[in-house]
PDB file of C-alpha atoms in Angstrom:
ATOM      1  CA  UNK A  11      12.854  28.442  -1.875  1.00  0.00           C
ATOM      2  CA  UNK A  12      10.656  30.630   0.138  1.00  0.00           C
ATOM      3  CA  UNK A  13       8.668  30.068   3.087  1.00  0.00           C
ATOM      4  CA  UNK A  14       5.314  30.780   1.138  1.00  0.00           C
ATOM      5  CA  UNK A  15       6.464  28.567  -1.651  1.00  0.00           C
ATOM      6  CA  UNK A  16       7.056  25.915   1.137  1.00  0.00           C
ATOM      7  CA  UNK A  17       3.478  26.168   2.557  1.00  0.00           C
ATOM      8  CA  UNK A  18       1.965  26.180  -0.514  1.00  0.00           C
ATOM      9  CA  UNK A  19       3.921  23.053  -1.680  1.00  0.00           C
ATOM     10  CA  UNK A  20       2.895  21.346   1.849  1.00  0.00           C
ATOM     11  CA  UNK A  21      -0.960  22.206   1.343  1.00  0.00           C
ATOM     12  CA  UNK A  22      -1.139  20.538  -2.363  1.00  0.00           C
ATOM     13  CA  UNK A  23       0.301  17.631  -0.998  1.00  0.00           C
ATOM     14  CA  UNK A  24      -1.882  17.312   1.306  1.00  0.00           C
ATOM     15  CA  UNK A  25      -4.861  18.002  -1.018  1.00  0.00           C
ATOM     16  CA  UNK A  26      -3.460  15.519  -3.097  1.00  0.00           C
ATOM     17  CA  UNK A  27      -3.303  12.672   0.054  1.00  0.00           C
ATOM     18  CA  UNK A  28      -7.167  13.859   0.995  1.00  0.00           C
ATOM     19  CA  UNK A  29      -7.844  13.361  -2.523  1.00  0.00           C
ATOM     20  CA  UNK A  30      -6.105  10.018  -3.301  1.00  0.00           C
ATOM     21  CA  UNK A  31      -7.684   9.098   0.599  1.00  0.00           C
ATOM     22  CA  UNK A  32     -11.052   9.771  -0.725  1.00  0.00           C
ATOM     23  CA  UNK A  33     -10.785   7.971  -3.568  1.00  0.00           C
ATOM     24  CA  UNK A  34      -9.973   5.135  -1.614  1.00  0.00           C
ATOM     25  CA  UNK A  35     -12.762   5.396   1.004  1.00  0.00           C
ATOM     26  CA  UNK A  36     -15.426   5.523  -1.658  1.00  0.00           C
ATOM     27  CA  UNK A  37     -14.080   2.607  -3.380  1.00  0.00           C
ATOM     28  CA  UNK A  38     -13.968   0.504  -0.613  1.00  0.00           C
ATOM     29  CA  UNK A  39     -17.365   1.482   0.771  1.00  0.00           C
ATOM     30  CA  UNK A  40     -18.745   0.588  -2.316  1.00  0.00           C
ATOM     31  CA  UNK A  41     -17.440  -2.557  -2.437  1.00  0.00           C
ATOM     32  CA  UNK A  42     -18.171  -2.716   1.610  1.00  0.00           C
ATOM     33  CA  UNK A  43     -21.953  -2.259   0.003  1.00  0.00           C
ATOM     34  CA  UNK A  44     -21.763  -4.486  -2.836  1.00  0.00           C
ATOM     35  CA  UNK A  45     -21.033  -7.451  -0.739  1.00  0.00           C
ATOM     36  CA  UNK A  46     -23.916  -6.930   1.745  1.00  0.00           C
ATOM     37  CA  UNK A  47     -26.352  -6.106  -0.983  1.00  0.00           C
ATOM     38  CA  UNK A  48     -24.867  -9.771  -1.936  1.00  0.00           C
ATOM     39  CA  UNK A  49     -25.636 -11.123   1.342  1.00  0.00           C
ATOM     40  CA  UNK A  50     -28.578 -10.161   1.268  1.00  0.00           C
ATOM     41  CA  UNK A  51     -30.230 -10.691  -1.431  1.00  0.00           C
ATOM     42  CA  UNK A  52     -28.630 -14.423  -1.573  1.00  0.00           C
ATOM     43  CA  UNK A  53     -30.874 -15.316   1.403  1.00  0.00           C
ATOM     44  CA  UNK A  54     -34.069 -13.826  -0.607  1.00  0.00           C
ATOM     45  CA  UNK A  55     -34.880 -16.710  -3.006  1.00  0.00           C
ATOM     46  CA  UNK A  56     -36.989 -14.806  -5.526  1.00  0.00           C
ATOM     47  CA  UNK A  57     -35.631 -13.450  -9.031  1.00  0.00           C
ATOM     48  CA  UNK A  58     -35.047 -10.107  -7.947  1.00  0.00           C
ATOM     49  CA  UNK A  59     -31.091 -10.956  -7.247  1.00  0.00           C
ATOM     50  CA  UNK A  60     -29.588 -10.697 -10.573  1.00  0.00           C
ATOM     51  CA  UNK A  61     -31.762  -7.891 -11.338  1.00  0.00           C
ATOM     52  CA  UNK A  62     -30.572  -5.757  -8.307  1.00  0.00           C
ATOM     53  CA  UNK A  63     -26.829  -6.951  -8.306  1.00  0.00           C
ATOM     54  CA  UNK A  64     -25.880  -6.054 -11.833  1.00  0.00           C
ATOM     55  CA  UNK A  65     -26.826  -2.529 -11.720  1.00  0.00           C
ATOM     56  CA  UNK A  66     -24.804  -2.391  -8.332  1.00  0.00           C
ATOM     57  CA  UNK A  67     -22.082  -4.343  -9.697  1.00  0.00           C
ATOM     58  CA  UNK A  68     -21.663  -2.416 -13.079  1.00  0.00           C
ATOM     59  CA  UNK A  69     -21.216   0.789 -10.418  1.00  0.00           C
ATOM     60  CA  UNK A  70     -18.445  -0.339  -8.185  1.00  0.00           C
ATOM     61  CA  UNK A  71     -16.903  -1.459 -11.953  1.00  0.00           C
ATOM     62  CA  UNK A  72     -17.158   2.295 -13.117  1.00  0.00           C
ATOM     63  CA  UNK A  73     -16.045   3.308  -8.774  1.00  0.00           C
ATOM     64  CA  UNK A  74     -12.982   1.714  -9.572  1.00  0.00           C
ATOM     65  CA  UNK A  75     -12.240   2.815 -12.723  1.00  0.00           C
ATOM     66  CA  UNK A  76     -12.718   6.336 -11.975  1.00  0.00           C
ATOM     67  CA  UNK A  77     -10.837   6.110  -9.206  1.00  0.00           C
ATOM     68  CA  UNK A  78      -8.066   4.958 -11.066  1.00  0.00           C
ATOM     69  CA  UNK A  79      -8.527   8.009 -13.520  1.00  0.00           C
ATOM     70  CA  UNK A  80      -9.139  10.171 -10.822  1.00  0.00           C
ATOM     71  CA  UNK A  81      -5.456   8.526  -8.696  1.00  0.00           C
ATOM     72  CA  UNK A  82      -3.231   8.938 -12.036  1.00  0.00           C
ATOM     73  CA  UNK A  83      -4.525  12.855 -12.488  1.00  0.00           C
ATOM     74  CA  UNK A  84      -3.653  13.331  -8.631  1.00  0.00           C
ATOM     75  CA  UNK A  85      -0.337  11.738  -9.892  1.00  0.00           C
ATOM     76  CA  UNK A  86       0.609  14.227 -12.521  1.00  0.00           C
ATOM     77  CA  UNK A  87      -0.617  17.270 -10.419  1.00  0.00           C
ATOM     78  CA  UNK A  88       1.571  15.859  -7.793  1.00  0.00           C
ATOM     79  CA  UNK A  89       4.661  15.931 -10.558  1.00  0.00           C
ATOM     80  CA  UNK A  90       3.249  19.075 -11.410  1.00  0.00           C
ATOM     81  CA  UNK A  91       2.265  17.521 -14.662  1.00  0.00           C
ATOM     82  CA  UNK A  92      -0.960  20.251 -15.020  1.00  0.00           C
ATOM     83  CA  UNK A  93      -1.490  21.032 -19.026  1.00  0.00           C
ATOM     84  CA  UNK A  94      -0.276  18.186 -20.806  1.00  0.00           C
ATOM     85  CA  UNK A  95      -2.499  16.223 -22.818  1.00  0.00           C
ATOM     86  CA  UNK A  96      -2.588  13.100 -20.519  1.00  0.00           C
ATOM     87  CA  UNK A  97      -4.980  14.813 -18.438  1.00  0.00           C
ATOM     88  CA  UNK A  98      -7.290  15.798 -20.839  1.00  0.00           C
ATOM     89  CA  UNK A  99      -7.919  12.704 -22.012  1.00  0.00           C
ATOM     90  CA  UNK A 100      -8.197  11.028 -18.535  1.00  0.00           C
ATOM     91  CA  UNK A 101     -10.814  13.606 -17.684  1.00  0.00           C
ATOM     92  CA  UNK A 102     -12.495  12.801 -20.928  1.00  0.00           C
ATOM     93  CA  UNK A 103     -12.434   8.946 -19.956  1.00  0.00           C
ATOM     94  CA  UNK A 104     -13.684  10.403 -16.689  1.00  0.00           C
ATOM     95  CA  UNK A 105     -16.749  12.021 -18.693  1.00  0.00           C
ATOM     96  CA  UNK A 106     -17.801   8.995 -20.878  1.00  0.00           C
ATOM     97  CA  UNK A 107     -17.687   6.863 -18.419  1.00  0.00           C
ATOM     98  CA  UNK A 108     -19.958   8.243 -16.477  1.00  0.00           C
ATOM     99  CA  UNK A 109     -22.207   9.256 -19.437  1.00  0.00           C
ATOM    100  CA  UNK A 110     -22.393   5.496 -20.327  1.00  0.00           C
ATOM    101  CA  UNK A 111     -23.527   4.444 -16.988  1.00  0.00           C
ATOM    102  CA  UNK A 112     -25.803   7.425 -17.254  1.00  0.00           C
ATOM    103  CA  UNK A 113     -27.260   5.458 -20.479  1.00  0.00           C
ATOM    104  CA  UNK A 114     -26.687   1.365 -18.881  1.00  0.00           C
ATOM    105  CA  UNK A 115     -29.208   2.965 -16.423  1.00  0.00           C
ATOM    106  CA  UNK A 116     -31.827   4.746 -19.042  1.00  0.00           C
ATOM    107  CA  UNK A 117     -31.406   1.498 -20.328  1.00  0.00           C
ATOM    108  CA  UNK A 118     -31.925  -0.628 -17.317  1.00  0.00           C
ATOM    109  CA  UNK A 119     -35.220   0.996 -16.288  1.00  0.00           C
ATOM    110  CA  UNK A 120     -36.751   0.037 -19.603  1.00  0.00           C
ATOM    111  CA  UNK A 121     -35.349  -3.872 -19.107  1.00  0.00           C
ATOM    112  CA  UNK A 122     -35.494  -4.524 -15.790  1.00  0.00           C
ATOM    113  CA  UNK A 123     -38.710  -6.185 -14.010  1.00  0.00           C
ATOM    114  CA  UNK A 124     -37.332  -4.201 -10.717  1.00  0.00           C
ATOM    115  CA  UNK A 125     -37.695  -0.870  -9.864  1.00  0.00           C
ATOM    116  CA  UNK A 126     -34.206   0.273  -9.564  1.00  0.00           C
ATOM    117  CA  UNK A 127     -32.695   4.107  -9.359  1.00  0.00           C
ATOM    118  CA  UNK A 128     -34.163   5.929 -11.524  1.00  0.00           C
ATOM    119  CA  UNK A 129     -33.754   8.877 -10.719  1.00  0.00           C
ATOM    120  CA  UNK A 130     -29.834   8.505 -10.948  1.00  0.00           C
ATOM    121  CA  UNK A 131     -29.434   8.234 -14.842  1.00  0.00           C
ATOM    122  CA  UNK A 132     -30.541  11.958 -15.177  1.00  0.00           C
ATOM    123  CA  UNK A 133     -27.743  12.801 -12.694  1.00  0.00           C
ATOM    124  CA  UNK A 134     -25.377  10.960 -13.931  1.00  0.00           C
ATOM    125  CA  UNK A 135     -26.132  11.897 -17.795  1.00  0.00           C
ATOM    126  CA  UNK A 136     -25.674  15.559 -16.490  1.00  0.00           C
ATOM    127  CA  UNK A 137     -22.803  14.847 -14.443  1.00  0.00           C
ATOM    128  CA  UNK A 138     -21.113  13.185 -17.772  1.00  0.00           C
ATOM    129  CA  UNK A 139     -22.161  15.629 -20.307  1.00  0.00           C
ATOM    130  CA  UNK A 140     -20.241  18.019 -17.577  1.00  0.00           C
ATOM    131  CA  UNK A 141     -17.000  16.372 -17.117  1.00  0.00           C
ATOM    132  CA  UNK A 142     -16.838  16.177 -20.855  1.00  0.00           C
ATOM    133  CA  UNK A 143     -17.658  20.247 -21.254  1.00  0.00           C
ATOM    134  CA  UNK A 144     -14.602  20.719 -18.680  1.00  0.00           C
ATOM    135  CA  UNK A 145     -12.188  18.046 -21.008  1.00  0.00           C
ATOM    136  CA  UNK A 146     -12.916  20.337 -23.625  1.00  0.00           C
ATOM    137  CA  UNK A 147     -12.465  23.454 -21.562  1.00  0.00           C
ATOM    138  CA  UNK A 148      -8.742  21.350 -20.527  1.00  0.00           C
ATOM    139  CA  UNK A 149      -8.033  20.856 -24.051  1.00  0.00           C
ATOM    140  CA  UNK A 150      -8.432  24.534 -25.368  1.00  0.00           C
ATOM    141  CA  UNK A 151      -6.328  25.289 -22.445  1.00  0.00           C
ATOM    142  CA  UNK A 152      -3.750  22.963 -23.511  1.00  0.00           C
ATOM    143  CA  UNK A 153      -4.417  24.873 -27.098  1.00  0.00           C
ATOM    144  CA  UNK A 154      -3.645  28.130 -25.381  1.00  0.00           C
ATOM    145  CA  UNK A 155      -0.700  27.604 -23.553  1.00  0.00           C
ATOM    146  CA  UNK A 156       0.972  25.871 -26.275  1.00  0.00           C
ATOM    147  CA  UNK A 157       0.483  28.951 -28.643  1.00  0.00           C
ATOM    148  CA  UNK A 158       1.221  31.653 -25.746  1.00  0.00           C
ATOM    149  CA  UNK A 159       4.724  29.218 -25.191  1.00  0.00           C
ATOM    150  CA  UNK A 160       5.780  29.719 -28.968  1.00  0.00           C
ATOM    151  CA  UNK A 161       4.751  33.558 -28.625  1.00  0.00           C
ATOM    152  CA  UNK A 162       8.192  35.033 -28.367  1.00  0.00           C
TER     153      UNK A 162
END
């Protein structure tokens, strides 16, 4: 094995570690911010609570299971695992996940009595629509390399 090889082993792995780290931080900050948000809005006595904790709660659901999509696709590139279908459809989870909590929030704003993000749901309805434009990007990849493989 050569010494470039080497380095550029050693730098995926640690893109991979920053990655997987990150994942983790943003998890646990969110949950770090769901359970103030808690505290504090238990010692307000008005209505408001329920109204203001499920939208936060539904998001560190969706945290964690993108994080768990995002962890098991730092897994396979860490295998070197890159174009197999496995990864199109966890960046296709990825997509419609975030789509749908693009929609629970268009959704939200019409049934809530509080004033929540709004703002958001556009973002993350264009964020969604996105990942799912790069799952299908991945898949005719896939497509590709599978035809260019039985190419003699």
């Amino acid at each position: 094995m050569t010494q470039k090889n080497k380095v550029t082993q050693k730098r995926e792995r640690n893109l991979i570690a920053l990655l997987s780290g990150f994942c983790a931080f943003v998890f646990m900050s969110s949950t770090f911010r769901n359970i103030t948000l808690s505290y504090e809005l238990g010692k307000d006595d008005t209505g408001t609570f329920i109204w203001q904790m499920i939208p936060e709660s539904v998001a560190l659901l969706l945290m964690a299971f993108c994080a768990g999509l995002v962890i098991r696709m730092l897994y396979n590139l860490k295998h070197k695992r890159i174009f197999i279908p496995e990864n199109v459809r966890l960046v296709q989870y990825l997509g419609l996940a975030v789509l749908i909590y693009g929609v629970f929030l268009s959704i939200w704003k019409h049934v809530s009595p509080v004033e929540t993000v709004g703002f958001m749901r556009d973002a993350f309805l264009l964020l969604g629509g996105f990942i799912l434009l790069i799952g299908s990007v991945f898949k005719a990849g896939i497509r590709m390399k599978e035809e260019q493989d039985l190419t003699i």
